[in-house]
Coordinates of C-alpha atoms in Angstrom, one line a residue:
M22 CA 89.7 -52.7 -14.2
R23 CA 93.2 -51.5 -13.4
E24 CA 92.0 -47.9 -13.1
T25 CA 89.2 -49.1 -10.7
L26 CA 91.7 -50.9 -8.5
R27 CA 93.9 -47.9 -8.5
L28 CA 91.1 -45.7 -7.3
L29 CA 90.0 -48.3 -4.6
F30 CA 93.5 -49.0 -3.3
A31 CA 95.3 -45.8 -3.9
P32 CA 98.6 -45.6 -2.0
P33 CA 98.5 -43.2 1.0
K34 CA 100.1 -39.8 0.7
L35 CA 103.2 -39.6 2.9
P36 CA 103.9 -38.4 5.4
L37 CA 100.7 -39.4 7.1
Q38 CA 98.7 -36.8 8.9
S39 CA 99.1 -36.8 12.7
A40 CA 95.5 -37.8 13.5
T41 CA 95.6 -40.7 11.0
L42 CA 99.0 -42.0 12.2
W43 CA 97.9 -42.0 15.9
A44 CA 94.6 -43.7 15.1
V45 CA 96.3 -46.5 13.1
C46 CA 99.2 -47.0 15.5
L47 CA 97.2 -46.9 18.8
T48 CA 94.6 -49.3 17.3
L49 CA 97.3 -51.8 16.3
L50 CA 99.0 -51.4 19.7
G51 CA 95.7 -52.1 21.5
V52 CA 94.9 -55.1 19.4
V53 CA 98.3 -56.7 19.8
L54 CA 98.3 -56.0 23.5
L55 CA 94.8 -57.6 23.9
I56 CA 96.0 -60.7 22.0
D57 CA 99.1 -60.9 24.1
L58 CA 97.0 -60.7 27.3
L59 CA 94.6 -63.5 26.1
T60 CA 97.3 -65.9 24.8
P61 CA 99.9 -67.9 26.7
A62 CA 103.3 -66.3 27.2
S63 CA 104.9 -69.2 25.2
L64 CA 103.4 -67.8 21.9
V65 CA 105.6 -64.6 22.1
V66 CA 102.8 -62.4 20.7
G67 CA 104.5 -59.4 22.3
T68 CA 107.0 -59.3 19.5
L69 CA 104.2 -57.9 17.3
L70 CA 104.3 -54.7 19.4
T71 CA 107.1 -53.7 17.1
V72 CA 104.6 -53.2 14.2
P73 CA 103.0 -49.9 15.4
V74 CA 106.5 -48.6 16.4
A75 CA 107.7 -49.2 12.8
L76 CA 104.6 -47.6 11.4
A77 CA 105.4 -44.5 13.3
A78 CA 108.2 -43.8 10.8
L79 CA 105.5 -42.8 8.3
G80 CA 104.7 -39.6 10.4
S81 CA 106.3 -36.2 10.0
S82 CA 108.3 -36.1 13.3
R83 CA 110.2 -38.3 15.8
R84 CA 107.7 -37.8 18.6
P85 CA 105.3 -40.6 17.7
V86 CA 108.2 -43.1 17.4
L87 CA 109.4 -42.3 20.9
I88 CA 106.0 -42.4 22.5
L89 CA 104.9 -45.6 20.7
T90 CA 108.3 -47.3 21.7
L91 CA 107.6 -46.4 25.3
L92 CA 104.0 -47.6 25.1
G93 CA 105.2 -50.9 23.4
V94 CA 107.7 -51.5 26.3
L95 CA 105.0 -50.8 28.9
G96 CA 102.4 -52.9 27.2
S97 CA 104.9 -55.9 26.9
L98 CA 105.7 -55.6 30.6
V99 CA 102.0 -55.4 31.6
A100 CA 101.3 -58.5 29.4
A101 CA 104.3 -60.4 31.0
L102 CA 102.9 -59.7 34.6
F103 CA 99.4 -60.7 33.6
N104 CA 100.5 -64.0 32.0
A105 CA 102.8 -64.8 34.9
R106 CA 100.0 -64.3 37.4
A107 CA 97.6 -66.4 35.3
D108 CA 99.8 -69.2 34.1
G109 CA 103.0 -69.0 36.1
F110 CA 106.4 -67.9 34.9
S111 CA 109.1 -70.1 33.5
S112 CA 112.7 -69.3 32.4
A113 CA 111.6 -69.9 28.8
D114 CA 108.8 -67.4 29.1
L115 CA 111.2 -64.9 30.7
S116 CA 113.7 -65.3 27.8
N117 CA 110.9 -64.8 25.2
R118 CA 109.7 -61.7 27.0
I119 CA 113.2 -60.3 27.1
V120 CA 113.6 -61.0 23.3
S121 CA 110.2 -59.1 22.7
L122 CA 111.4 -56.1 24.8
L123 CA 114.7 -56.0 23.0
A124 CA 112.9 -56.3 19.6
I125 CA 110.7 -53.3 20.5
L126 CA 113.7 -51.2 21.6
L127 CA 115.7 -52.3 18.5
V128 CA 112.9 -51.4 16.1
G129 CA 112.3 -48.1 17.9
G130 CA 116.0 -47.3 17.6
L131 CA 116.2 -48.3 13.9
T132 CA 113.0 -46.4 13.2
L133 CA 114.5 -43.2 14.8
R134 CA 117.7 -43.7 12.7
S135 CA 115.7 -44.1 9.5
R136 CA 113.6 -41.1 10.5
E137 CA 116.7 -39.0 10.9
A138 CA 118.1 -40.3 7.6
S139 CA 114.9 -39.6 5.9
E140 CA 114.8 -36.0 7.3
R141 CA 118.4 -35.5 6.1
A142 CA 117.5 -36.8 2.7
V143 CA 114.5 -34.4 2.6
Q144 CA 116.7 -31.5 3.7
I145 CA 119.3 -32.3 1.1
A146 CA 116.7 -32.6 -1.6
E147 CA 115.2 -29.2 -0.5
D148 CA 118.7 -27.6 -0.5
E149 CA 119.3 -28.9 -4.0
R150 CA 116.0 -27.6 -5.1
Q151 CA 116.7 -24.3 -3.6
L152 CA 120.1 -24.2 -5.1
Q153 CA 118.7 -25.1 -8.5
R154 CA 116.0 -22.4 -8.1
E155 CA 118.6 -19.7 -7.2
R156 CA 120.9 -20.8 -10.1
L157 CA 118.1 -20.6 -12.6
L158 CA 116.8 -17.3 -11.4
R159 CA 120.3 -15.9 -11.3
R160 CA 120.8 -17.0 -14.9
L161 CA 117.4 -15.4 -15.8
A162 CA 118.6 -12.1 -14.2
E163 CA 121.8 -12.2 -16.2
D164 CA 120.0 -12.9 -19.4
M165 CA 117.6 -10.0 -18.8
G166 CA 120.2 -7.5 -17.6
G167 CA 120.7 -4.1 -19.0
P168 CA 118.4 -1.3 -20.2
L169 CA 115.7 -2.9 -22.4
G170 CA 112.8 -1.6 -24.3
Q171 CA 109.6 -3.7 -24.6
A172 CA 110.6 -5.2 -28.0
E173 CA 114.1 -6.2 -26.6
F174 CA 112.5 -7.4 -23.4
V175 CA 110.2 -9.8 -25.3
E176 CA 113.1 -11.1 -27.4
R177 CA 115.3 -11.7 -24.3
A178 CA 112.4 -13.2 -22.2
A179 CA 111.6 -15.8 -24.8
T180 CA 115.3 -16.9 -25.1
A181 CA 115.8 -16.8 -21.3
L182 CA 112.7 -18.8 -20.4
Q183 CA 113.6 -21.4 -23.0
R184 CA 117.0 -21.9 -21.5
L185 CA 115.6 -21.8 -17.9
T186 CA 112.7 -24.3 -18.5
G187 CA 114.4 -26.5 -21.1
A188 CA 111.2 -26.2 -23.1
S189 CA 111.0 -27.2 -26.8
S190 CA 109.8 -23.7 -27.6
V191 CA 108.8 -20.5 -25.9
E192 CA 106.6 -17.9 -27.6
V193 CA 105.9 -14.4 -26.2
G194 CA 103.5 -11.9 -27.7
A195 CA 100.9 -9.3 -26.8
V196 CA 97.2 -10.4 -26.8
E197 CA 94.8 -8.1 -28.4
K198 CA 91.2 -9.3 -28.9
A199 CA 92.3 -13.0 -28.8
I200 CA 95.0 -12.4 -31.4
L201 CA 98.7 -12.6 -30.7
R202 CA 100.4 -9.3 -31.8
R203 CA 103.8 -7.6 -31.6
P204 CA 106.0 -7.2 -29.7
H205 CA 106.6 -10.9 -30.4
A206 CA 109.4 -13.5 -30.1
L207 CA 109.7 -17.3 -30.6
A208 CA 112.7 -19.2 -29.2
F209 CA 113.5 -22.8 -29.9
A210 CA 115.6 -25.4 -28.1
P211 CA 118.8 -26.5 -29.9
G212 CA 117.9 -29.1 -32.6
V213 CA 114.3 -28.1 -32.8
E214 CA 113.2 -26.9 -36.2
A215 CA 111.0 -23.9 -36.7
D216 CA 108.6 -26.0 -38.8
D217 CA 107.9 -28.2 -35.7
H218 CA 106.2 -25.3 -33.9
R219 CA 103.9 -23.0 -35.7
S220 CA 104.1 -19.4 -34.7
H221 CA 100.8 -17.9 -33.4
L222 CA 101.7 -14.3 -34.5
N223 CA 98.7 -12.5 -36.0
S224 CA 96.5 -15.5 -35.6
R225 CA 93.5 -16.2 -33.3
L226 CA 94.5 -18.1 -30.2
P227 CA 92.7 -21.2 -29.0
L228 CA 90.3 -20.8 -26.1
E229 CA 92.4 -22.9 -23.8
Y230 CA 95.3 -20.4 -24.2
L231 CA 93.1 -17.5 -23.0
A232 CA 90.9 -19.2 -20.3
Q233 CA 92.7 -19.0 -17.0
P234 CA 91.5 -21.5 -14.5
V235 CA 90.0 -20.0 -11.3
G236 CA 92.6 -19.6 -8.6
A237 CA 95.5 -20.5 -11.0
G238 CA 97.1 -17.0 -10.9
D239 CA 99.1 -15.8 -13.8
V240 CA 100.7 -19.2 -14.6
W241 CA 98.7 -22.4 -15.4
A242 CA 99.1 -25.7 -17.2
A243 CA 97.2 -26.9 -20.3
D244 CA 97.1 -30.0 -22.5
G245 CA 97.8 -32.4 -19.7
G246 CA 100.8 -30.4 -18.5
A247 CA 102.5 -30.4 -21.9
L248 CA 101.8 -26.8 -22.3
L249 CA 102.5 -24.0 -19.8
L250 CA 100.8 -20.6 -20.1
A251 CA 101.5 -17.4 -18.3
R252 CA 100.5 -13.7 -18.4
L253 CA 102.6 -10.6 -17.8
R254 CA 100.5 -7.6 -17.1
R255 CA 101.0 -4.3 -19.0
T256 CA 99.4 -0.9 -18.2
E257 CA 99.1 0.0 -21.9
G258 CA 98.2 -2.4 -24.7
G259 CA 97.3 -6.0 -24.3
D260 CA 99.0 -8.3 -21.7
L261 CA 101.9 -10.4 -22.8
L262 CA 101.1 -14.1 -23.2
L263 CA 103.9 -16.7 -22.6
I264 CA 103.4 -20.1 -24.3
V265 CA 105.9 -22.6 -23.0
Y266 CA 105.8 -26.0 -24.8
R267 CA 107.0 -29.1 -22.9
P268 CA 108.9 -27.4 -20.0
Q269 CA 111.4 -29.6 -18.0
I270 CA 111.1 -27.9 -14.6
P271 CA 108.3 -27.8 -12.1
L272 CA 105.4 -25.3 -12.6
A273 CA 106.2 -23.6 -9.3
L274 CA 109.7 -22.7 -10.5
T275 CA 108.4 -21.4 -13.8
A276 CA 105.9 -19.3 -11.9
E277 CA 108.7 -17.7 -9.8
A278 CA 110.6 -16.9 -13.1
V279 CA 107.5 -15.2 -14.5
S280 CA 107.1 -13.3 -11.2
A281 CA 110.7 -12.1 -11.6
L282 CA 110.0 -10.9 -15.1
Q283 CA 107.0 -8.7 -14.1
P284 CA 108.9 -5.8 -12.5
L285 CA 111.4 -5.9 -15.4
L286 CA 108.6 -5.5 -17.8
E287 CA 107.3 -2.5 -15.9
R288 CA 110.7 -1.0 -16.0
T289 CA 110.9 -1.4 -19.8
A290 CA 107.7 0.7 -20.2
L291 CA 109.4 3.5 -18.3
L292 CA 112.5 3.2 -20.4
D293 CA 110.5 3.3 -23.6
D294 CA 108.8 6.5 -22.4
L295 CA 112.2 8.1 -21.6
R296 CA 113.5 7.2 -25.0
V297 CA 110.5 8.8 -26.7
Q298 CA 110.9 11.9 -24.6
R299 CA 114.6 12.1 -25.2
Q300 CA 114.1 11.7 -28.9
Q301 CA 111.5 14.5 -28.9
V302 CA 113.8 16.8 -26.8
S303 CA 116.7 16.0 -29.2
E304 CA 114.6 16.8 -32.2
R305 CA 113.3 20.0 -30.8
G306 CA 116.9 20.9 -29.8
E307 CA 118.2 20.2 -33.3
L308 CA 115.4 22.3 -34.8
L309 CA 116.2 25.2 -32.5
R310 CA 119.9 25.0 -33.2
D311 CA 119.2 24.9 -37.0
L312 CA 117.0 27.9 -36.7
V313 CA 119.5 29.9 -34.7
Y314 CA 122.3 28.9 -37.1
A315 CA 120.3 29.8 -40.1
F316 CA 119.2 33.1 -38.6
S317 CA 122.7 34.0 -37.6
H318 CA 124.3 32.9 -40.8
D319 CA 121.8 34.6 -43.0
L320 CA 121.9 37.8 -40.9
R321 CA 125.6 38.3 -41.4
T322 CA 125.4 38.8 -45.3
P323 CA 123.0 41.8 -45.3
L324 CA 124.8 43.3 -42.3
L325 CA 128.1 43.1 -44.0
A326 CA 126.7 44.6 -47.2
N327 CA 125.1 47.5 -45.1
A328 CA 128.5 48.1 -43.4
V329 CA 130.3 48.3 -46.8
N330 CA 127.7 50.8 -48.2
M331 CA 127.8 53.0 -45.0
K332 CA 131.6 53.1 -44.9
A333 CA 131.6 54.0 -48.6
A334 CA 129.1 56.8 -48.0
L335 CA 131.2 58.1 -45.1
R336 CA 134.3 58.2 -47.3
G337 CA 132.3 60.4 -49.8
A338 CA 131.7 57.7 -52.5
Y339 CA 128.2 59.2 -53.0
G340 CA 129.2 62.8 -52.9
P341 CA 129.1 65.3 -50.0
L342 CA 126.5 64.6 -47.3
P343 CA 125.0 66.8 -44.6
E344 CA 126.6 66.6 -41.1
T345 CA 123.4 65.3 -39.6
Y346 CA 123.2 62.5 -42.1
L347 CA 126.9 61.6 -41.5
G348 CA 126.1 61.3 -37.8
T349 CA 123.2 59.0 -38.6
L350 CA 125.5 56.9 -40.8
E351 CA 128.0 56.6 -38.0
N352 CA 125.3 55.5 -35.5
G353 CA 124.0 53.0 -38.0
L354 CA 127.5 51.6 -38.6
E355 CA 127.9 51.2 -34.8
S356 CA 124.5 49.4 -34.5
N357 CA 125.4 47.3 -37.5
A358 CA 128.6 46.3 -35.8
T359 CA 126.6 45.4 -32.7
L360 CA 124.3 43.1 -34.7
L361 CA 127.3 41.5 -36.4
A362 CA 128.8 40.7 -33.0
L363 CA 125.5 39.3 -31.8
A364 CA 125.3 37.1 -34.9
E365 CA 128.8 35.8 -34.3
K366 CA 128.0 35.0 -30.7
L367 CA 124.9 33.1 -31.7
L368 CA 126.9 31.1 -34.2
L369 CA 129.5 30.3 -31.6
V370 CA 126.7 29.3 -29.1
T371 CA 125.2 27.0 -31.6
K372 CA 128.5 25.4 -32.3
Y373 CA 129.2 24.7 -28.6
E374 CA 125.6 23.7 -27.8
S375 CA 125.6 21.1 -30.6
G376 CA 129.0 19.7 -29.6
E377 CA 130.4 20.7 -33.0
A378 CA 133.3 22.7 -31.6
D379 CA 136.5 22.4 -33.7
D380 CA 138.8 19.8 -32.1
L381 CA 141.9 21.2 -34.0
M382 CA 144.2 22.7 -31.4
E383 CA 147.4 24.7 -31.8
E384 CA 149.8 26.5 -29.6
V385 CA 148.5 29.9 -28.5
N386 CA 150.6 32.8 -27.2
L387 CA 148.2 33.9 -24.6
R388 CA 150.1 37.1 -23.7
A389 CA 150.2 38.3 -27.3
L390 CA 146.5 37.5 -27.6
V391 CA 145.6 39.6 -24.6
K392 CA 147.8 42.5 -25.8
S393 CA 146.0 42.3 -29.2
V394 CA 142.6 42.5 -27.7
L395 CA 143.6 45.5 -25.6
E396 CA 144.9 47.2 -28.7
D397 CA 141.5 46.6 -30.4
L398 CA 139.7 48.1 -27.4
R399 CA 142.1 51.2 -27.4
P400 CA 139.5 53.6 -28.9
R401 CA 136.9 52.8 -26.3
I402 CA 139.5 52.8 -23.5
E403 CA 140.6 56.3 -24.6
E404 CA 137.1 57.5 -24.9
R405 CA 136.4 56.5 -21.3
R406 CA 139.8 57.8 -20.1
L407 CA 140.6 54.5 -18.4
I408 CA 144.0 53.8 -16.9
V409 CA 145.0 50.2 -17.8
E410 CA 147.5 48.5 -15.5
R411 CA 149.0 45.4 -17.2
D412 CA 151.0 42.6 -15.6
L413 CA 151.4 40.1 -18.4
E414 CA 153.7 37.1 -18.1
A415 CA 154.6 35.0 -21.1
V416 CA 152.2 32.0 -21.1
R417 CA 151.7 29.5 -23.9
L418 CA 149.1 26.8 -24.1
W419 CA 147.3 24.5 -26.6
G420 CA 143.8 25.6 -27.7
R421 CA 141.6 27.1 -30.3
P422 CA 143.0 30.7 -31.0
H423 CA 139.7 32.1 -32.3
D424 CA 137.6 30.8 -29.4
L425 CA 140.2 31.9 -26.7
R426 CA 140.3 35.3 -28.3
R427 CA 136.5 35.5 -28.0
A428 CA 136.7 34.5 -24.3
V429 CA 139.4 37.1 -23.5
Q430 CA 137.6 39.8 -25.5
N431 CA 134.3 39.1 -23.6
L432 CA 136.0 39.7 -20.3
L433 CA 137.9 42.8 -21.3
D434 CA 134.9 44.3 -23.2
N435 CA 132.7 43.7 -20.2
A436 CA 135.2 45.4 -17.9
V437 CA 135.6 48.5 -20.2
K438 CA 131.8 48.8 -20.6
F439 CA 131.1 48.9 -16.9
S440 CA 134.2 50.8 -15.6
P441 CA 133.4 54.4 -14.4
L442 CA 135.0 57.2 -16.4
A443 CA 138.7 57.8 -15.6
S444 CA 138.9 54.7 -13.4
T445 CA 141.6 52.0 -13.3
L446 CA 141.4 48.7 -15.1
R447 CA 143.9 46.0 -14.0
V448 CA 144.7 43.0 -16.3
S449 CA 147.2 40.4 -15.1
L450 CA 148.3 37.1 -16.7
G451 CA 150.5 34.5 -15.0
E452 CA 151.1 30.8 -14.6
E453 CA 150.7 28.8 -11.4
D454 CA 150.7 25.0 -10.9
S455 CA 150.6 24.4 -14.6
E456 CA 147.6 26.7 -15.1
A457 CA 147.3 30.0 -16.9
I458 CA 145.4 32.6 -14.8
L459 CA 144.0 35.7 -16.5
S460 CA 142.5 38.2 -14.1
V461 CA 140.5 41.3 -15.1
Q462 CA 139.6 43.8 -12.4
D463 CA 137.5 46.9 -12.8
E464 CA 135.9 49.5 -10.5
G465 CA 132.4 49.1 -11.8
P466 CA 129.2 48.6 -9.8
G467 CA 129.6 44.8 -9.9
V468 CA 126.9 42.1 -9.8
S469 CA 124.4 41.7 -6.9
A470 CA 124.7 38.6 -4.8
S471 CA 121.3 37.3 -5.9
R472 CA 122.4 37.4 -9.6
Q473 CA 125.9 35.9 -9.2
P474 CA 124.7 32.2 -9.4
Q475 CA 123.2 32.9 -12.8
L476 CA 126.0 35.2 -14.1
F477 CA 127.5 32.6 -16.5
Q478 CA 124.2 31.1 -17.6
R479 CA 122.8 31.5 -21.1
F480 CA 120.8 34.8 -21.6
R481 CA 121.4 35.7 -17.9
G482 CA 123.3 38.9 -17.7
G483 CA 124.4 40.7 -14.6
G484 CA 121.4 43.0 -14.6
A485 CA 119.6 45.8 -16.5
G486 CA 121.7 47.1 -19.4
S487 CA 124.1 44.2 -19.1
G488 CA 123.6 43.0 -22.7
T489 CA 122.4 39.8 -24.3
G490 CA 123.8 37.5 -21.6
L491 CA 125.7 35.5 -24.2
G492 CA 129.2 36.9 -23.7
L493 CA 129.9 35.5 -20.2
Y494 CA 128.1 32.3 -21.1
L495 CA 130.4 31.8 -24.1
T496 CA 133.4 32.5 -22.0
R497 CA 132.4 29.7 -19.6
R498 CA 131.7 27.2 -22.4
I499 CA 135.0 28.0 -24.1
A500 CA 136.9 27.7 -20.8
E501 CA 135.2 24.4 -20.0
A502 CA 135.9 23.1 -23.5
H503 CA 139.6 23.8 -22.9
G504 CA 139.5 22.1 -19.5
G505 CA 139.4 25.3 -17.5
H506 CA 136.9 27.5 -15.7
V507 CA 135.9 31.2 -15.1
R508 CA 134.6 32.8 -11.9
Y509 CA 133.5 36.1 -10.6
T510 CA 134.3 37.6 -7.2
R511 CA 133.9 40.9 -5.4
T512 CA 137.1 42.1 -3.8
S513 CA 137.4 43.7 -0.4
K514 CA 137.7 47.1 -2.1
N515 CA 134.4 46.7 -3.8
R516 CA 135.9 45.9 -7.2
S517 CA 134.7 43.3 -9.7
L518 CA 137.2 40.5 -10.5
F519 CA 136.8 38.0 -13.3
T520 CA 139.4 35.2 -13.3
L521 CA 139.9 32.9 -16.3
T522 CA 141.9 29.7 -15.5
L523 CA 143.2 27.4 -18.3
P524 CA 145.5 24.4 -18.2
V525 CA 148.9 24.9 -19.6
T526 CA 150.6 22.4 -21.9
G527 CA 153.9 23.4 -23.3
E528 CA 156.7 25.7 -22.3
P529 CA 156.8 29.5 -23.3
A530 CA 159.4 30.6 -25.8
P531 CA 162.5 32.3 -24.3
E532 CA 161.8 35.6 -26.0
E533 CA 158.4 35.8 -24.3
L534 CA 159.8 35.7 -20.7
G535 CA 159.3 38.8 -18.7
S536 CA 156.3 41.0 -17.8
G537 CA 154.7 44.2 -18.8
G538 CA 154.3 47.2 -16.5
K539 CA 151.8 49.9 -15.7
A540 CA 150.6 51.7 -18.8
H541 CA 148.2 54.6 -19.4
V542 CA 146.4 53.7 -22.7

């Protein structure tokens, strides 16, 4: 019976629609005005004209209130004139009519004030709702911040939605053939036991969890509003299903939160792909480094054994040998040395590429190091009849002596190799603005402008016959590992100039002060 009465006499939805409001108010106004015209002025029926004015407050704007107040005043005046003409006009009737007019104006004014107060209350409520919405969505963004894979995203999303909605529990998982699969997460409100909410992982979901109502979008309610369900779309694998049990916020706000999660989910798929690709690249890089290291390391043993045997044969350990065979041994020994140098370079490249360079630093006398390298290159310098001009100041710095020697040797060896016969090779070393500057200048053909950008790249030499392309690359890597750099320029006199710059830490010893002069080696 109660339900029947509720259906028959359901309260109107406020505010009233404009057409309904005008129909009701104008009808009342007409009925009251007709009664006022047909009754004596002494009955003061005109006071009832305040009723449609008061009802105008149920509308959505102030305009009906103003118009109905004006119509009420005009109707009361018309009724007063009609009654005075029909029945005469006394002072009591005049007083009653004035009271009626004042009542209409007073009700109209109060209705306007209440309308303004109602609008302010609605605006305040809307501002509070918007503030709550922004606060909740900001908290959601904070909870979901950072680079996330899909498994991490699901875990964070369940916890963040539980905090945002105030639900008893939030469960998130991938739907595959009506079964909830991983990635999966289940978050509970504080004080809620896990036994109170059974996990749906690896179990068949009820039909109401899967059947989206037509036009409901990706968020819909079930079980009389006690359960909120939502879907997050995925390009691969099943969509993610969100099961929110007993949420404490409106469905519209939950729908906004789910919409905010969708682009974050799409970003996680990209991040997972990048992680997989990075892992594959890293594994391939490690494999290549291991192969190069094993090849270089295993190559040195037989090469060293060959060198020992060939040197022994040259010394006569196996008896007298023909001149042609001795020449062959010398050529083989030279080729063997070239292969050993290549193996050493490959080992050093592997060390720097893998980030395993020795961090142990010590003080290095750079001037003595350069002089030692020049002394090692003396046979080749003499063979090519080169004039070496040296200007070497005393410079000390902290670094890896073996690696720095390799860098200097690469530059000097490169200059000797490409210098024309009987030309001049200039080597200078100095310190400027706390930096050691080693310059190596030769009169060789140089490097073409098109090849200069690739000069210090791996396996990119200066041109045909320029070698493996590892020497200058190693020089660059060693310089950068010490906080310096190396560059190549072509001087105005068409000479090649390599400049190695390294930061200096520490003062040179007094006995090293001074410089070398021009020398013919």
